[in-house]
mmCIF file of C-alpha atoms in Angstrom:
data_model
loop_
_atom_site.group_PDB
_atom_site.id
_atom_site.type_symbol
_atom_site.label_atom_id
_atom_site.label_comp_id
_atom_site.label_asym_id
_atom_site.label_seq_id
_atom_site.Cartn_x
_atom_site.Cartn_y
_atom_site.Cartn_z
ATOM 1 C CA UNK A 1 119.006 56.013 99.402
ATOM 2 C CA UNK A 2 118.754 55.392 103.151
ATOM 3 C CA UNK A 3 116.796 58.491 104.095
ATOM 4 C CA UNK A 4 115.578 59.306 107.578
ATOM 5 C CA UNK A 5 113.754 62.012 109.480
ATOM 6 C CA UNK A 6 115.529 62.424 112.802
ATOM 7 C CA UNK A 7 114.620 64.833 115.612
ATOM 8 C CA UNK A 8 116.452 68.146 115.539
ATOM 9 C CA UNK A 9 117.545 69.951 118.684
ATOM 10 C CA UNK A 10 118.515 73.524 119.498
ATOM 11 C CA UNK A 11 122.030 72.972 118.145
ATOM 12 C CA UNK A 12 120.492 72.616 114.654
ATOM 13 C CA UNK A 13 118.604 75.922 114.749
ATOM 14 C CA UNK A 14 121.349 77.953 113.052
ATOM 15 C CA UNK A 15 121.649 75.429 110.203
ATOM 16 C CA UNK A 16 117.863 75.399 109.716
ATOM 17 C CA UNK A 17 117.527 79.201 109.906
ATOM 18 C CA UNK A 18 120.354 79.767 107.415
ATOM 19 C CA UNK A 19 118.996 77.156 105.009
ATOM 20 C CA UNK A 20 115.495 78.641 105.221
ATOM 21 C CA UNK A 21 116.765 82.188 104.727
ATOM 22 C CA UNK A 22 118.815 81.207 101.657
ATOM 23 C CA UNK A 23 115.884 79.324 100.140
ATOM 24 C CA UNK A 24 113.197 81.882 100.954
ATOM 25 C CA UNK A 25 114.930 85.260 100.645
ATOM 26 C CA UNK A 26 114.296 85.537 96.882
ATOM 27 C CA UNK A 27 110.558 85.099 97.545
ATOM 28 C CA UNK A 28 110.612 87.539 100.444
ATOM 29 C CA UNK A 29 112.190 90.090 98.108
ATOM 30 C CA UNK A 30 109.770 89.303 95.277
ATOM 31 C CA UNK A 31 106.764 89.888 97.529
ATOM 32 C CA UNK A 32 108.355 92.752 99.485
ATOM 33 C CA UNK A 33 108.294 90.886 102.801
ATOM 34 C CA UNK A 34 110.711 91.322 105.676
ATOM 35 C CA UNK A 35 112.750 88.325 106.866
ATOM 36 C CA UNK A 36 112.891 88.370 110.689
ATOM 37 C CA UNK A 37 115.469 86.089 112.287
ATOM 38 C CA UNK A 38 113.789 86.299 115.706
ATOM 39 C CA UNK A 39 110.487 85.036 114.275
ATOM 40 C CA UNK A 40 112.212 81.917 112.978
ATOM 41 C CA UNK A 41 113.941 81.347 116.315
ATOM 42 C CA UNK A 42 110.695 81.792 118.237
ATOM 43 C CA UNK A 43 108.869 79.295 116.020
ATOM 44 C CA UNK A 44 111.748 76.853 116.492
ATOM 45 C CA UNK A 45 110.713 76.519 120.116
ATOM 46 C CA UNK A 46 107.091 75.483 119.565
ATOM 47 C CA UNK A 47 107.228 73.478 116.351
ATOM 48 C CA UNK A 48 108.390 69.920 115.741
ATOM 49 C CA UNK A 49 111.799 70.078 114.070
ATOM 50 C CA UNK A 50 113.139 67.207 111.976
ATOM 51 C CA UNK A 51 116.396 66.738 110.106
ATOM 52 C CA UNK A 52 116.413 65.050 106.721
ATOM 53 C CA UNK A 53 119.436 62.771 106.682
ATOM 54 C CA UNK A 54 121.026 60.086 104.549
ATOM 55 C CA UNK A 55 123.354 58.113 106.766
ATOM 56 C CA UNK A 56 125.596 60.723 108.395
ATOM 57 C CA UNK A 57 124.858 63.341 105.724
ATOM 58 C CA UNK A 58 122.529 66.222 106.575
ATOM 59 C CA UNK A 59 120.313 66.972 103.560
ATOM 60 C CA UNK A 60 117.843 69.487 105.003
ATOM 61 C CA UNK A 61 115.098 69.879 107.551
ATOM 62 C CA UNK A 62 111.363 70.160 107.985
ATOM 63 C CA UNK A 63 109.300 71.931 110.590
ATOM 64 C CA UNK A 64 105.819 70.748 111.573
ATOM 65 C CA UNK A 65 102.883 71.733 113.709
ATOM 66 C CA UNK A 66 99.585 70.030 114.320
ATOM 67 C CA UNK A 67 96.013 70.743 115.323
ATOM 68 C CA UNK A 68 93.029 68.388 115.648
ATOM 69 C CA UNK A 69 92.511 68.216 111.882
ATOM 70 C CA UNK A 70 95.862 68.482 110.204
ATOM 71 C CA UNK A 71 99.579 68.048 110.246
ATOM 72 C CA UNK A 72 101.053 71.312 108.921
ATOM 73 C CA UNK A 73 104.311 71.445 106.997
ATOM 74 C CA UNK A 74 105.660 74.822 108.126
ATOM 75 C CA UNK A 75 109.053 74.495 106.450
ATOM 76 C CA UNK A 76 110.621 71.933 104.156
ATOM 77 C CA UNK A 77 114.045 72.822 102.814
ATOM 78 C CA UNK A 78 116.857 70.818 101.272
ATOM 79 C CA UNK A 79 120.413 71.882 100.604
ATOM 80 C CA UNK A 80 120.713 72.776 96.893
ATOM 81 C CA UNK A 81 122.939 69.796 96.086
ATOM 82 C CA UNK A 82 120.261 67.392 97.383
ATOM 83 C CA UNK A 83 117.329 68.805 95.422
ATOM 84 C CA UNK A 84 115.860 67.113 92.349
ATOM 85 C CA UNK A 85 116.833 63.606 93.403
ATOM 86 C CA UNK A 86 113.601 62.456 95.050
ATOM 87 C CA UNK A 87 114.346 63.512 98.632
ATOM 88 C CA UNK A 88 111.462 65.997 98.812
ATOM 89 C CA UNK A 89 109.073 63.373 97.432
ATOM 90 C CA UNK A 90 110.299 60.900 100.028
ATOM 91 C CA UNK A 91 109.725 63.423 102.842
ATOM 92 C CA UNK A 92 106.181 64.134 101.625
ATOM 93 C CA UNK A 93 105.373 60.407 101.545
ATOM 94 C CA UNK A 94 106.741 60.032 105.081
ATOM 95 C CA UNK A 95 104.627 62.944 106.317
ATOM 96 C CA UNK A 96 101.503 61.435 104.757
ATOM 97 C CA UNK A 97 102.291 58.281 106.727
ATOM 98 C CA UNK A 98 102.821 60.321 109.915
ATOM 99 C CA UNK A 99 99.489 62.106 109.478
ATOM 100 C CA UNK A 100 97.816 58.712 109.017
ATOM 101 C CA UNK A 101 99.531 57.341 112.162
ATOM 102 C CA UNK A 102 98.369 60.395 114.110
ATOM 103 C CA UNK A 103 94.837 59.848 112.771
ATOM 104 C CA UNK A 104 94.763 63.285 111.171
ATOM 105 C CA UNK A 105 92.593 63.661 108.061
ATOM 106 C CA UNK A 106 94.687 66.392 106.388
ATOM 107 C CA UNK A 107 98.243 67.370 105.537
ATOM 108 C CA UNK A 108 98.510 71.128 104.921
ATOM 109 C CA UNK A 109 101.078 73.700 103.833
ATOM 110 C CA UNK A 110 101.483 77.166 102.392
ATOM 111 C CA UNK A 111 103.811 77.932 99.511
ATOM 112 C CA UNK A 112 104.818 81.146 97.788
ATOM 113 C CA UNK A 113 102.747 81.573 94.627
ATOM 114 C CA UNK A 114 105.829 81.706 92.399
ATOM 115 C CA UNK A 115 107.627 78.769 94.054
ATOM 116 C CA UNK A 116 108.025 75.856 91.603
ATOM 117 C CA UNK A 117 107.587 73.461 94.565
ATOM 118 C CA UNK A 118 103.842 73.949 93.981
ATOM 119 C CA UNK A 119 104.165 71.411 91.182
ATOM 120 C CA UNK A 120 105.837 68.888 93.488
ATOM 121 C CA UNK A 121 103.007 69.265 95.987
ATOM 122 C CA UNK A 122 100.389 68.864 93.266
ATOM 123 C CA UNK A 123 102.085 65.678 92.059
ATOM 124 C CA UNK A 124 101.739 64.368 95.612
ATOM 125 C CA UNK A 125 98.003 64.951 95.785
ATOM 126 C CA UNK A 126 97.888 68.426 97.332
ATOM 127 C CA UNK A 127 95.125 70.671 96.047
ATOM 128 C CA UNK A 128 95.033 74.440 96.167
ATOM 129 C CA UNK A 129 92.499 75.683 98.701
ATOM 130 C CA UNK A 130 92.985 79.425 98.303
ATOM 131 C CA UNK A 131 95.563 82.111 97.796
ATOM 132 C CA UNK A 132 96.431 85.674 98.610
ATOM 133 C CA UNK A 133 98.924 88.078 97.045
ATOM 134 C CA UNK A 134 101.888 85.973 98.264
ATOM 135 C CA UNK A 135 100.860 82.470 99.254
ATOM 136 C CA UNK A 136 98.853 79.477 98.095
ATOM 137 C CA UNK A 137 97.242 77.304 100.774
ATOM 138 C CA UNK A 138 97.346 73.620 99.858
ATOM 139 C CA UNK A 139 96.149 70.444 101.486
ATOM 140 C CA UNK A 140 96.039 66.752 100.898
ATOM 141 C CA UNK A 141 93.364 64.469 102.284
ATOM 142 C CA UNK A 142 94.790 61.465 104.107
ATOM 143 C CA UNK A 143 93.341 58.107 103.119
ATOM 144 C CA UNK A 144 92.732 55.651 105.956
#
Protein backbone atom coordinates (compact mmCIF):
# COMPACT_ATOMS: atom_id res chain seq x y z
CA UNK A 1 0.00 0.00 0.00
CA UNK A 2 1.26 3.48 -0.90
CA UNK A 3 -0.93 5.49 1.44
CA UNK A 4 -0.78 9.24 1.87
CA UNK A 5 -2.49 12.04 3.74
CA UNK A 6 -2.87 14.93 1.32
CA UNK A 7 -4.42 18.33 2.03
CA UNK A 8 -8.10 18.63 1.16
CA UNK A 9 -9.62 21.81 -0.23
CA UNK A 10 -13.14 23.19 -0.46
CA UNK A 11 -13.88 21.05 -3.52
CA UNK A 12 -13.64 17.97 -1.26
CA UNK A 13 -16.18 19.20 1.30
CA UNK A 14 -19.18 17.47 -0.31
CA UNK A 15 -17.34 14.13 -0.47
CA UNK A 16 -16.27 14.44 3.18
CA UNK A 17 -19.72 15.56 4.39
CA UNK A 18 -21.49 12.73 2.55
CA UNK A 19 -19.01 10.13 3.80
CA UNK A 20 -19.34 11.39 7.38
CA UNK A 21 -23.14 11.46 7.20
CA UNK A 22 -23.31 7.89 5.86
CA UNK A 23 -20.91 6.63 8.52
CA UNK A 24 -22.39 8.54 11.45
CA UNK A 25 -26.14 8.65 10.75
CA UNK A 26 -26.81 5.27 12.40
CA UNK A 27 -25.18 6.57 15.60
CA UNK A 28 -27.04 9.87 15.40
CA UNK A 29 -30.28 7.90 15.17
CA UNK A 30 -29.27 5.53 17.98
CA UNK A 31 -28.57 8.43 20.33
CA UNK A 32 -31.43 10.61 19.05
CA UNK A 33 -29.12 13.36 17.77
CA UNK A 34 -29.79 15.69 14.87
CA UNK A 35 -27.38 15.72 11.91
CA UNK A 36 -26.86 19.34 10.79
CA UNK A 37 -25.22 19.81 7.40
CA UNK A 38 -24.37 23.46 8.12
CA UNK A 39 -22.44 22.50 11.26
CA UNK A 40 -20.22 20.20 9.21
CA UNK A 41 -19.66 22.88 6.58
CA UNK A 42 -18.81 25.49 9.22
CA UNK A 43 -16.27 23.19 10.88
CA UNK A 44 -14.75 22.49 7.46
CA UNK A 45 -13.55 26.08 7.39
CA UNK A 46 -11.59 26.07 10.66
CA UNK A 47 -10.25 22.53 10.88
CA UNK A 48 -7.35 20.90 9.07
CA UNK A 49 -8.77 18.64 6.37
CA UNK A 50 -6.80 15.72 4.95
CA UNK A 51 -7.62 13.16 2.29
CA UNK A 52 -6.57 9.55 2.74
CA UNK A 53 -5.33 8.37 -0.63
CA UNK A 54 -3.61 5.40 -2.22
CA UNK A 55 -2.09 6.58 -5.46
CA UNK A 56 -4.95 8.26 -7.33
CA UNK A 57 -7.63 6.46 -5.29
CA UNK A 58 -9.51 8.41 -2.63
CA UNK A 59 -10.04 6.17 0.42
CA UNK A 60 -11.45 8.62 2.97
CA UNK A 61 -10.60 11.71 4.95
CA UNK A 62 -9.69 12.96 8.39
CA UNK A 63 -10.33 16.27 10.07
CA UNK A 64 -8.03 17.66 12.76
CA UNK A 65 -7.74 20.52 15.19
CA UNK A 66 -5.07 21.40 17.68
CA UNK A 67 -4.52 23.26 20.92
CA UNK A 68 -1.37 23.66 23.03
CA UNK A 69 -1.65 20.14 24.46
CA UNK A 70 -3.16 17.91 21.84
CA UNK A 71 -3.85 17.08 18.26
CA UNK A 72 -7.57 16.25 18.04
CA UNK A 73 -8.97 13.77 15.55
CA UNK A 74 -12.37 15.33 14.83
CA UNK A 75 -13.33 12.96 12.03
CA UNK A 76 -11.75 9.87 10.53
CA UNK A 77 -13.82 8.08 7.91
CA UNK A 78 -13.01 5.58 5.20
CA UNK A 79 -15.17 4.45 2.32
CA UNK A 80 -16.69 1.05 3.24
CA UNK A 81 -14.67 -0.85 0.63
CA UNK A 82 -11.41 0.39 2.19
CA UNK A 83 -12.18 -0.54 5.79
CA UNK A 84 -10.65 -3.54 7.55
CA UNK A 85 -7.46 -3.54 5.49
CA UNK A 86 -5.16 -1.56 7.79
CA UNK A 87 -5.80 1.93 6.41
CA UNK A 88 -7.26 3.27 9.67
CA UNK A 89 -4.30 1.85 11.61
CA UNK A 90 -1.92 3.51 9.17
CA UNK A 91 -3.68 6.88 9.59
CA UNK A 92 -3.49 6.62 13.39
CA UNK A 93 0.24 5.86 13.24
CA UNK A 94 0.75 8.86 10.94
CA UNK A 95 -1.16 11.14 13.31
CA UNK A 96 0.93 9.96 16.26
CA UNK A 97 3.98 10.95 14.22
CA UNK A 98 2.41 14.34 13.40
CA UNK A 99 1.65 15.02 17.07
CA UNK A 100 5.27 14.16 17.90
CA UNK A 101 6.55 16.49 15.14
CA UNK A 102 4.33 19.27 16.47
CA UNK A 103 5.68 18.61 19.98
CA UNK A 104 2.21 17.88 21.32
CA UNK A 105 2.00 15.46 24.25
CA UNK A 106 -1.46 14.05 23.42
CA UNK A 107 -3.57 12.72 20.57
CA UNK A 108 -7.28 12.93 21.42
CA UNK A 109 -10.64 11.94 19.95
CA UNK A 110 -14.25 11.27 20.81
CA UNK A 111 -16.12 8.22 19.59
CA UNK A 112 -19.72 7.10 19.90
CA UNK A 113 -20.01 4.62 22.77
CA UNK A 114 -21.41 1.89 20.52
CA UNK A 115 -18.91 2.43 17.68
CA UNK A 116 -16.68 -0.65 17.22
CA UNK A 117 -13.82 1.72 16.26
CA UNK A 118 -13.26 2.05 20.02
CA UNK A 119 -11.41 -1.25 19.83
CA UNK A 120 -9.17 0.02 17.03
CA UNK A 121 -8.28 3.07 19.11
CA UNK A 122 -7.56 0.94 22.17
CA UNK A 123 -5.26 -1.29 20.11
CA UNK A 124 -3.36 1.87 19.17
CA UNK A 125 -2.77 2.94 22.75
CA UNK A 126 -5.76 5.23 23.32
CA UNK A 127 -7.26 5.09 26.79
CA UNK A 128 -10.77 6.07 27.78
CA UNK A 129 -10.78 9.29 29.79
CA UNK A 130 -14.51 9.66 30.37
CA UNK A 131 -17.89 9.25 28.77
CA UNK A 132 -21.37 10.65 28.63
CA UNK A 133 -24.62 9.19 27.32
CA UNK A 134 -23.32 9.26 23.71
CA UNK A 135 -19.56 9.62 23.54
CA UNK A 136 -16.33 8.25 24.97
CA UNK A 137 -13.38 10.65 25.23
CA UNK A 138 -10.09 8.92 24.45
CA UNK A 139 -6.49 10.00 24.35
CA UNK A 140 -3.07 8.62 23.69
CA UNK A 141 0.09 9.98 25.25
CA UNK A 142 2.79 10.74 22.70
CA UNK A 143 6.22 9.34 23.47
CA UNK A 144 9.17 11.61 22.68
